[in-house]
């Protein structure tokens, strides 16, 4: 299983990316990691050279402020683009990047290509939940708008991902909405609801955003506009809560004593909400495995992204999605 990693993408590249890749290579000998980027910069942080790790030199870097489409088209020797080309040319089965999200989506579309039958790929990160299992949410920003038919494709792809990568039996799929009644919502959700009921998934109906953290479903589908607002609201609320708790626990000697008692529980709670534990978000619908790590990922997050890619490849995630979409199109035409 050959996994290309964009060594130059992310806030702490290449040091953190190299450290995470090295840890993954040492743990999983059945994976061959290809670090893509400036050879000199990578080697400066490579403390050892396991047999299952190699470097593929790339001269350019796509920066966070670059316009995605222009960058992918003009910077043909950028580490991200080269990694995508390795996947397209079957020299790697997967790629991981913590770089520019828009550029990675563009790389997936223009360089790797879509699965036949998929209208729009979706960004599908895991949202942590109180039970620790998380909910896969898509689309959370790859496409601002969506049609009812695209929501069905998101639901099918998300259900397959949770089953194949996370081992969830009959994943519960919910539709993000403003109420639980089937008639609630805008035209998109009201049209999509009966289609989801007929889709080859375990649809559990509408789910309000207030219930997402309570794990009312295993997969939640929405258009990218609503999904991205939900995600950033949850991230902002979590950050504000922890900041407020820190202030309260440092006000007096008594609050500091209380903090010492509560610290183990709070640390465990914070770990549940830590994106580093989930590794990366897949772009589902690309004809090759493309994973997006958070820009602020640490080495553990990069290692976990490799773990995700390894499991997805072992279970033929892309092939399964392709077969299901193809089967669905055949059913419609017959």
Short mmCIF file of C-alpha atoms in Angstrom, two decimals:
data_model
loop_
_atom_site.label_atom_id
_atom_site.label_comp_id
_atom_site.label_asym_id
_atom_site.label_seq_id
_atom_site.Cartn_x
_atom_site.Cartn_y
_atom_site.Cartn_z
CA UNK A 1 0.00 0.00 0.00
CA UNK A 2 1.77 3.09 -1.32
CA UNK A 3 0.76 6.34 0.36
CA UNK A 4 2.08 9.68 -0.92
CA UNK A 5 2.31 12.44 1.69
CA UNK A 6 2.64 16.11 0.81
CA UNK A 7 5.60 16.85 3.07
CA UNK A 8 5.42 20.61 2.45
CA UNK A 9 1.74 21.13 3.34
CA UNK A 10 0.56 22.42 6.72
CA UNK A 11 1.48 25.00 9.33
CA UNK A 12 4.42 23.00 10.68
CA UNK A 13 5.77 21.38 7.51
CA UNK A 14 8.01 19.69 6.77
CA UNK A 15 9.22 18.86 10.30
CA UNK A 16 5.93 17.62 11.79
CA UNK A 17 4.89 15.84 8.58
CA UNK A 18 8.20 13.98 8.42
CA UNK A 19 7.97 12.98 12.09
CA UNK A 20 4.45 11.64 11.65
CA UNK A 21 5.32 9.79 8.45
CA UNK A 22 8.38 8.24 10.09
CA UNK A 23 6.31 7.03 13.04
CA UNK A 24 3.77 5.49 10.67
CA UNK A 25 6.43 3.79 8.56
CA UNK A 26 7.95 2.22 11.66
CA UNK A 27 4.59 0.94 12.94
CA UNK A 28 3.06 -0.41 9.71
CA UNK A 29 5.54 -2.35 7.61
CA UNK A 30 2.89 -3.22 5.02
CA UNK A 31 2.69 0.46 4.03
CA UNK A 32 5.18 2.21 1.77
CA UNK A 33 5.28 5.95 2.43
CA UNK A 34 6.41 8.38 -0.26
CA UNK A 35 7.31 11.80 1.15
CA UNK A 36 6.78 14.33 -1.63
CA UNK A 37 8.59 17.66 -1.43
CA UNK A 38 11.97 19.36 -1.31
CA UNK A 39 14.49 16.58 -0.71
CA UNK A 40 16.93 18.73 1.26
CA UNK A 41 14.22 20.11 3.56
CA UNK A 42 12.81 16.63 4.18
CA UNK A 43 16.17 15.00 4.87
CA UNK A 44 16.97 17.69 7.45
CA UNK A 45 14.25 16.19 9.68
CA UNK A 46 14.62 12.52 8.75
CA UNK A 47 16.38 10.99 11.74
CA UNK A 48 16.34 7.47 10.26
CA UNK A 49 15.50 5.80 6.96
CA UNK A 50 13.24 2.73 7.22
CA UNK A 51 13.04 0.57 4.09
CA UNK A 52 9.36 1.45 3.56
CA UNK A 53 9.90 5.21 3.32
CA UNK A 54 11.22 7.06 0.28
CA UNK A 55 11.44 10.66 -0.93
CA UNK A 56 10.01 11.94 -4.21
CA UNK A 57 11.48 15.37 -4.93
CA UNK A 58 9.18 18.27 -5.81
CA UNK A 59 10.56 21.77 -6.27
CA UNK A 60 7.51 23.96 -5.64
CA UNK A 61 5.03 24.50 -2.78
CA UNK A 62 1.40 25.61 -2.85
CA UNK A 63 1.03 28.22 -0.12
CA UNK A 64 -2.03 28.78 2.10
CA UNK A 65 -2.79 32.12 0.43
CA UNK A 66 -2.53 30.79 -3.16
CA UNK A 67 -5.67 30.79 -5.31
CA UNK A 68 -6.45 27.05 -5.61
CA UNK A 69 -7.18 26.57 -9.32
CA UNK A 70 -4.39 28.89 -10.53
CA UNK A 71 -1.88 27.30 -8.14
CA UNK A 72 -2.67 23.73 -9.24
CA UNK A 73 -2.50 24.65 -12.93
CA UNK A 74 0.63 26.80 -12.75
CA UNK A 75 2.68 25.04 -10.07
CA UNK A 76 2.97 21.71 -11.83
CA UNK A 77 5.96 20.69 -9.69
CA UNK A 78 4.30 21.56 -6.38
CA UNK A 79 4.44 18.79 -3.76
CA UNK A 80 0.65 18.52 -3.57
CA UNK A 81 0.22 18.32 -7.35
CA UNK A 82 3.02 15.78 -7.71
CA UNK A 83 1.44 13.60 -4.99
CA UNK A 84 -1.87 13.74 -6.86
CA UNK A 85 -0.13 12.76 -10.07
CA UNK A 86 1.39 9.74 -8.33
CA UNK A 87 -2.14 8.60 -7.42
CA UNK A 88 -3.48 9.23 -10.94
CA UNK A 89 -0.61 7.30 -12.53
CA UNK A 90 -1.06 4.41 -10.06
CA UNK A 91 2.36 4.94 -8.47
CA UNK A 92 0.52 5.46 -5.17
CA UNK A 93 -2.90 4.32 -3.97
CA UNK A 94 -3.52 7.27 -1.64
CA UNK A 95 -2.33 10.78 -0.84
CA UNK A 96 -2.40 12.88 2.33
CA UNK A 97 -1.92 16.65 2.67
CA UNK A 98 -2.31 19.21 5.46
CA UNK A 99 -2.00 22.03 2.94
CA UNK A 100 -4.40 24.43 1.21
CA UNK A 101 -7.86 22.78 1.31
CA UNK A 102 -9.12 24.38 -1.90
CA UNK A 103 -5.97 23.42 -3.74
CA UNK A 104 -6.25 19.83 -2.51
CA UNK A 105 -9.86 19.66 -3.71
CA UNK A 106 -8.74 21.05 -7.07
CA UNK A 107 -5.90 18.52 -7.19
CA UNK A 108 -8.41 15.76 -6.57
CA UNK A 109 -10.71 16.99 -9.34
CA UNK A 110 -8.19 18.07 -11.99
CA UNK A 111 -5.27 15.74 -11.34
CA UNK A 112 -6.70 12.54 -9.81
CA UNK A 113 -10.24 12.79 -11.25
CA UNK A 114 -13.74 11.89 -10.03
CA UNK A 115 -15.29 8.46 -9.67
CA UNK A 116 -17.54 7.94 -12.72
CA UNK A 117 -21.10 8.87 -11.79
CA UNK A 118 -20.17 11.16 -8.90
CA UNK A 119 -21.36 14.69 -9.58
CA UNK A 120 -19.37 16.43 -6.85
CA UNK A 121 -16.88 15.01 -4.35
CA UNK A 122 -17.49 15.92 -0.70
CA UNK A 123 -15.22 16.85 2.19
CA UNK A 124 -16.10 14.47 5.03
CA UNK A 125 -14.43 15.19 8.39
CA UNK A 126 -15.31 13.46 11.64
CA UNK A 127 -17.11 15.58 14.23
CA UNK A 128 -16.34 14.37 17.76
CA UNK A 129 -19.34 13.25 19.82
CA UNK A 130 -19.95 12.75 23.53
CA UNK A 131 -19.80 8.96 23.21
CA UNK A 132 -16.35 9.14 21.62
CA UNK A 133 -17.39 7.48 18.34
CA UNK A 134 -17.89 10.65 16.31
CA UNK A 135 -20.15 11.42 13.37
CA UNK A 136 -18.98 11.66 9.76
CA UNK A 137 -20.31 14.88 8.24
CA UNK A 138 -20.46 15.67 4.52
CA UNK A 139 -20.26 17.98 2.76
CA UNK A 140 -18.51 20.42 5.08
CA UNK A 141 -17.11 22.89 2.61
CA UNK A 142 -16.02 21.40 -0.70
CA UNK A 143 -19.21 22.66 -2.40
CA UNK A 144 -21.34 25.49 -1.05
CA UNK A 145 -24.48 24.34 -2.86
CA UNK A 146 -25.92 20.88 -3.49
CA UNK A 147 -28.83 19.24 -5.27
CA UNK A 148 -31.01 16.54 -3.66
CA UNK A 149 -29.32 13.96 -5.90
CA UNK A 150 -25.90 15.03 -4.67
CA UNK A 151 -27.04 14.65 -1.05
CA UNK A 152 -28.01 11.06 -1.88
CA UNK A 153 -24.52 10.44 -3.22
CA UNK A 154 -23.02 11.99 -0.08
CA UNK A 155 -25.17 9.69 2.06
CA UNK A 156 -24.13 6.57 0.15
CA UNK A 157 -20.42 7.47 0.20
CA UNK A 158 -20.52 8.41 3.88
CA UNK A 159 -22.30 5.20 4.81
CA UNK A 160 -19.73 3.10 2.94
CA UNK A 161 -16.85 5.01 4.56
CA UNK A 162 -18.13 4.46 8.10
CA UNK A 163 -18.73 0.80 7.37
CA UNK A 164 -15.41 0.11 5.62
CA UNK A 165 -13.05 2.36 7.60
CA UNK A 166 -14.67 2.47 11.05
CA UNK A 167 -16.38 -0.92 11.07
CA UNK A 168 -19.83 0.51 11.87
CA UNK A 169 -22.59 -2.01 11.14
CA UNK A 170 -25.52 -0.39 9.28
CA UNK A 171 -24.41 3.23 9.82
CA UNK A 172 -27.29 5.53 10.75
CA UNK A 173 -27.58 8.35 8.23
CA UNK A 174 -29.24 11.63 9.19
CA UNK A 175 -30.15 14.76 7.22
CA UNK A 176 -29.11 18.05 8.87
CA UNK A 177 -32.24 20.13 9.30
CA UNK A 178 -33.99 22.71 11.48
CA UNK A 179 -36.46 20.16 12.86
CA UNK A 180 -37.02 16.42 13.02
CA UNK A 181 -40.33 16.35 11.12
CA UNK A 182 -40.08 15.19 7.51
CA UNK A 183 -41.85 18.31 6.21
CA UNK A 184 -39.39 20.71 7.88
CA UNK A 185 -36.62 22.58 6.11
CA UNK A 186 -35.96 24.33 2.82
CA UNK A 187 -36.65 23.02 -0.67
CA UNK A 188 -33.38 21.09 -0.72
CA UNK A 189 -34.02 19.09 2.44
CA UNK A 190 -37.74 18.57 1.77
CA UNK A 191 -36.95 17.17 -1.68
CA UNK A 192 -34.02 15.08 -0.47
CA UNK A 193 -35.91 13.45 2.44
CA UNK A 194 -38.04 10.94 0.42
CA UNK A 195 -35.07 10.19 -1.84
CA UNK A 196 -32.96 9.31 1.19
CA UNK A 197 -35.73 7.02 2.42
CA UNK A 198 -35.43 5.06 -0.84
CA UNK A 199 -31.62 5.02 -0.96
CA UNK A 200 -29.60 1.87 -0.06
CA UNK A 201 -28.71 3.25 3.38
CA UNK A 202 -30.04 3.15 6.95
CA UNK A 203 -31.74 6.56 6.94
CA UNK A 204 -32.93 7.76 10.37
CA UNK A 205 -34.52 11.05 9.30
CA UNK A 206 -33.81 14.69 10.07
CA UNK A 207 -31.27 15.58 12.75
CA UNK A 208 -31.00 19.03 14.35
CA UNK A 209 -27.54 20.54 14.82
CA UNK A 210 -28.13 20.62 18.59
CA UNK A 211 -28.17 16.81 18.55
CA UNK A 212 -25.04 16.21 16.48
CA UNK A 213 -22.71 15.99 19.49
CA UNK A 214 -25.14 13.53 21.10
CA UNK A 215 -24.49 11.01 18.31
CA UNK A 216 -28.03 10.80 16.94
CA UNK A 217 -26.52 9.35 13.77
CA UNK A 218 -23.23 7.97 12.41
CA UNK A 219 -23.31 10.01 9.18
CA UNK A 220 -24.91 13.41 8.67
CA UNK A 221 -25.41 14.91 5.22
CA UNK A 222 -25.88 18.55 4.25
CA UNK A 223 -24.82 21.11 1.68
CA UNK A 224 -21.38 22.62 2.19
CA UNK A 225 -22.71 26.02 3.25
CA UNK A 226 -24.80 24.74 6.16
CA UNK A 227 -22.21 22.11 7.05
CA UNK A 228 -19.31 24.54 7.23
CA UNK A 229 -21.31 26.93 9.43
CA UNK A 230 -22.20 24.03 11.75
CA UNK A 231 -18.57 22.89 11.96
CA UNK A 232 -17.15 26.34 12.70
CA UNK A 233 -19.87 27.03 15.26
CA UNK A 234 -19.02 23.82 17.10
CA UNK A 235 -15.28 24.55 16.94
CA UNK A 236 -15.84 28.12 18.16
CA UNK A 237 -18.10 27.01 21.00
CA UNK A 238 -15.62 24.37 22.17
CA UNK A 239 -12.75 26.88 22.09
CA UNK A 240 -14.79 29.49 24.00
CA UNK A 241 -15.85 26.98 26.66
CA UNK A 242 -12.30 25.80 27.35
CA UNK A 243 -11.03 29.40 27.46
CA UNK A 244 -13.77 30.34 29.95
CA UNK A 245 -12.99 27.30 32.12
CA UNK A 246 -9.30 28.19 32.14
CA UNK A 247 -10.09 31.71 33.34
CA UNK A 248 -12.42 30.46 36.07
CA UNK A 249 -9.98 27.84 37.31
CA UNK A 250 -7.16 30.36 37.73
CA UNK A 251 -9.10 33.06 39.65
CA UNK A 252 -8.27 31.92 43.18
CA UNK A 253 -6.47 29.30 45.21
CA UNK A 254 -9.75 27.42 45.71
CA UNK A 255 -10.54 27.32 41.99
CA UNK A 256 -6.98 26.13 41.32
CA UNK A 257 -7.49 23.28 43.78
CA UNK A 258 -10.77 22.41 42.07
CA UNK A 259 -9.00 22.46 38.71
CA UNK A 260 -6.40 20.00 39.99
CA UNK A 261 -9.16 17.58 40.97
CA UNK A 262 -11.07 17.97 37.70
CA UNK A 263 -8.03 18.02 35.39
CA UNK A 264 -8.01 14.28 34.48
CA UNK A 265 -11.68 14.37 33.47
CA UNK A 266 -11.32 17.63 31.55
CA UNK A 267 -8.23 16.33 29.76
CA UNK A 268 -10.14 13.23 28.67
CA UNK A 269 -13.08 15.38 27.53
CA UNK A 270 -10.80 17.65 25.53
CA UNK A 271 -9.20 14.62 23.91
CA UNK A 272 -12.63 13.57 22.64
CA UNK A 273 -12.89 16.92 20.83
CA UNK A 274 -9.35 16.85 19.43
CA UNK A 275 -9.13 16.59 15.63
CA UNK A 276 -5.61 15.14 15.95
CA UNK A 277 -7.17 11.91 17.22
CA UNK A 278 -9.15 11.53 13.96
CA UNK A 279 -6.22 12.22 11.64
CA UNK A 280 -7.73 13.44 8.39
CA UNK A 281 -10.90 14.04 6.41
CA UNK A 282 -11.39 12.20 3.11
CA UNK A 283 -12.53 13.82 -0.11
CA UNK A 284 -15.12 11.19 -0.98
CA UNK A 285 -15.93 10.81 -4.67
CA UNK A 286 -12.35 11.16 -5.97
CA UNK A 287 -11.09 8.21 -8.05
CA UNK A 288 -8.25 7.57 -5.64
CA UNK A 289 -7.94 8.02 -1.89
CA UNK A 290 -7.33 11.70 -1.02
CA UNK A 291 -7.16 12.70 2.67
CA UNK A 292 -7.01 16.23 4.10
CA UNK A 293 -5.26 16.69 7.44
CA UNK A 294 -5.86 19.80 9.53
CA UNK A 295 -3.39 22.60 8.80
CA UNK A 296 -2.32 22.61 12.47
CA UNK A 297 -1.85 18.84 12.61
CA UNK A 298 0.85 17.46 14.89
CA UNK A 299 2.89 14.33 14.18
CA UNK A 300 0.25 12.12 15.80
CA UNK A 301 -2.42 13.47 13.45
CA UNK A 302 -0.25 12.70 10.42
CA UNK A 303 0.34 9.19 11.73
CA UNK A 304 -3.40 8.74 12.29
CA UNK A 305 -4.05 9.92 8.74
CA UNK A 306 -1.80 7.13 7.50
CA UNK A 307 -3.73 4.69 9.69
CA UNK A 308 -6.99 5.86 8.10
CA UNK A 309 -5.56 5.52 4.61
CA UNK A 310 -4.25 2.04 5.40
CA UNK A 311 -7.65 0.80 6.62
CA UNK A 312 -9.46 2.40 3.66
CA UNK A 313 -7.09 0.72 1.20
CA UNK A 314 -7.37 -2.65 2.93
CA UNK A 315 -11.15 -2.43 2.55
CA UNK A 316 -11.14 -1.10 -1.02
CA UNK A 317 -13.08 2.03 -0.09
CA UNK A 318 -12.83 3.73 -3.49
CA UNK A 319 -13.71 0.55 -5.38
CA UNK A 320 -16.73 -0.09 -3.16
CA UNK A 321 -18.04 3.47 -3.63
CA UNK A 322 -17.52 3.22 -7.38
CA UNK A 323 -19.37 -0.11 -7.57
CA UNK A 324 -22.30 1.17 -5.47
CA UNK A 325 -22.68 4.35 -7.54
CA UNK A 326 -22.48 2.34 -10.75
CA UNK A 327 -25.07 -0.14 -9.46
CA UNK A 328 -27.38 2.72 -8.49
CA UNK A 329 -27.18 4.20 -11.98
CA UNK A 330 -27.98 0.80 -13.49
CA UNK A 331 -31.00 0.44 -11.19
CA UNK A 332 -32.31 3.85 -12.28
CA UNK A 333 -31.92 3.10 -16.00
CA UNK A 334 -33.64 -0.29 -15.69
#
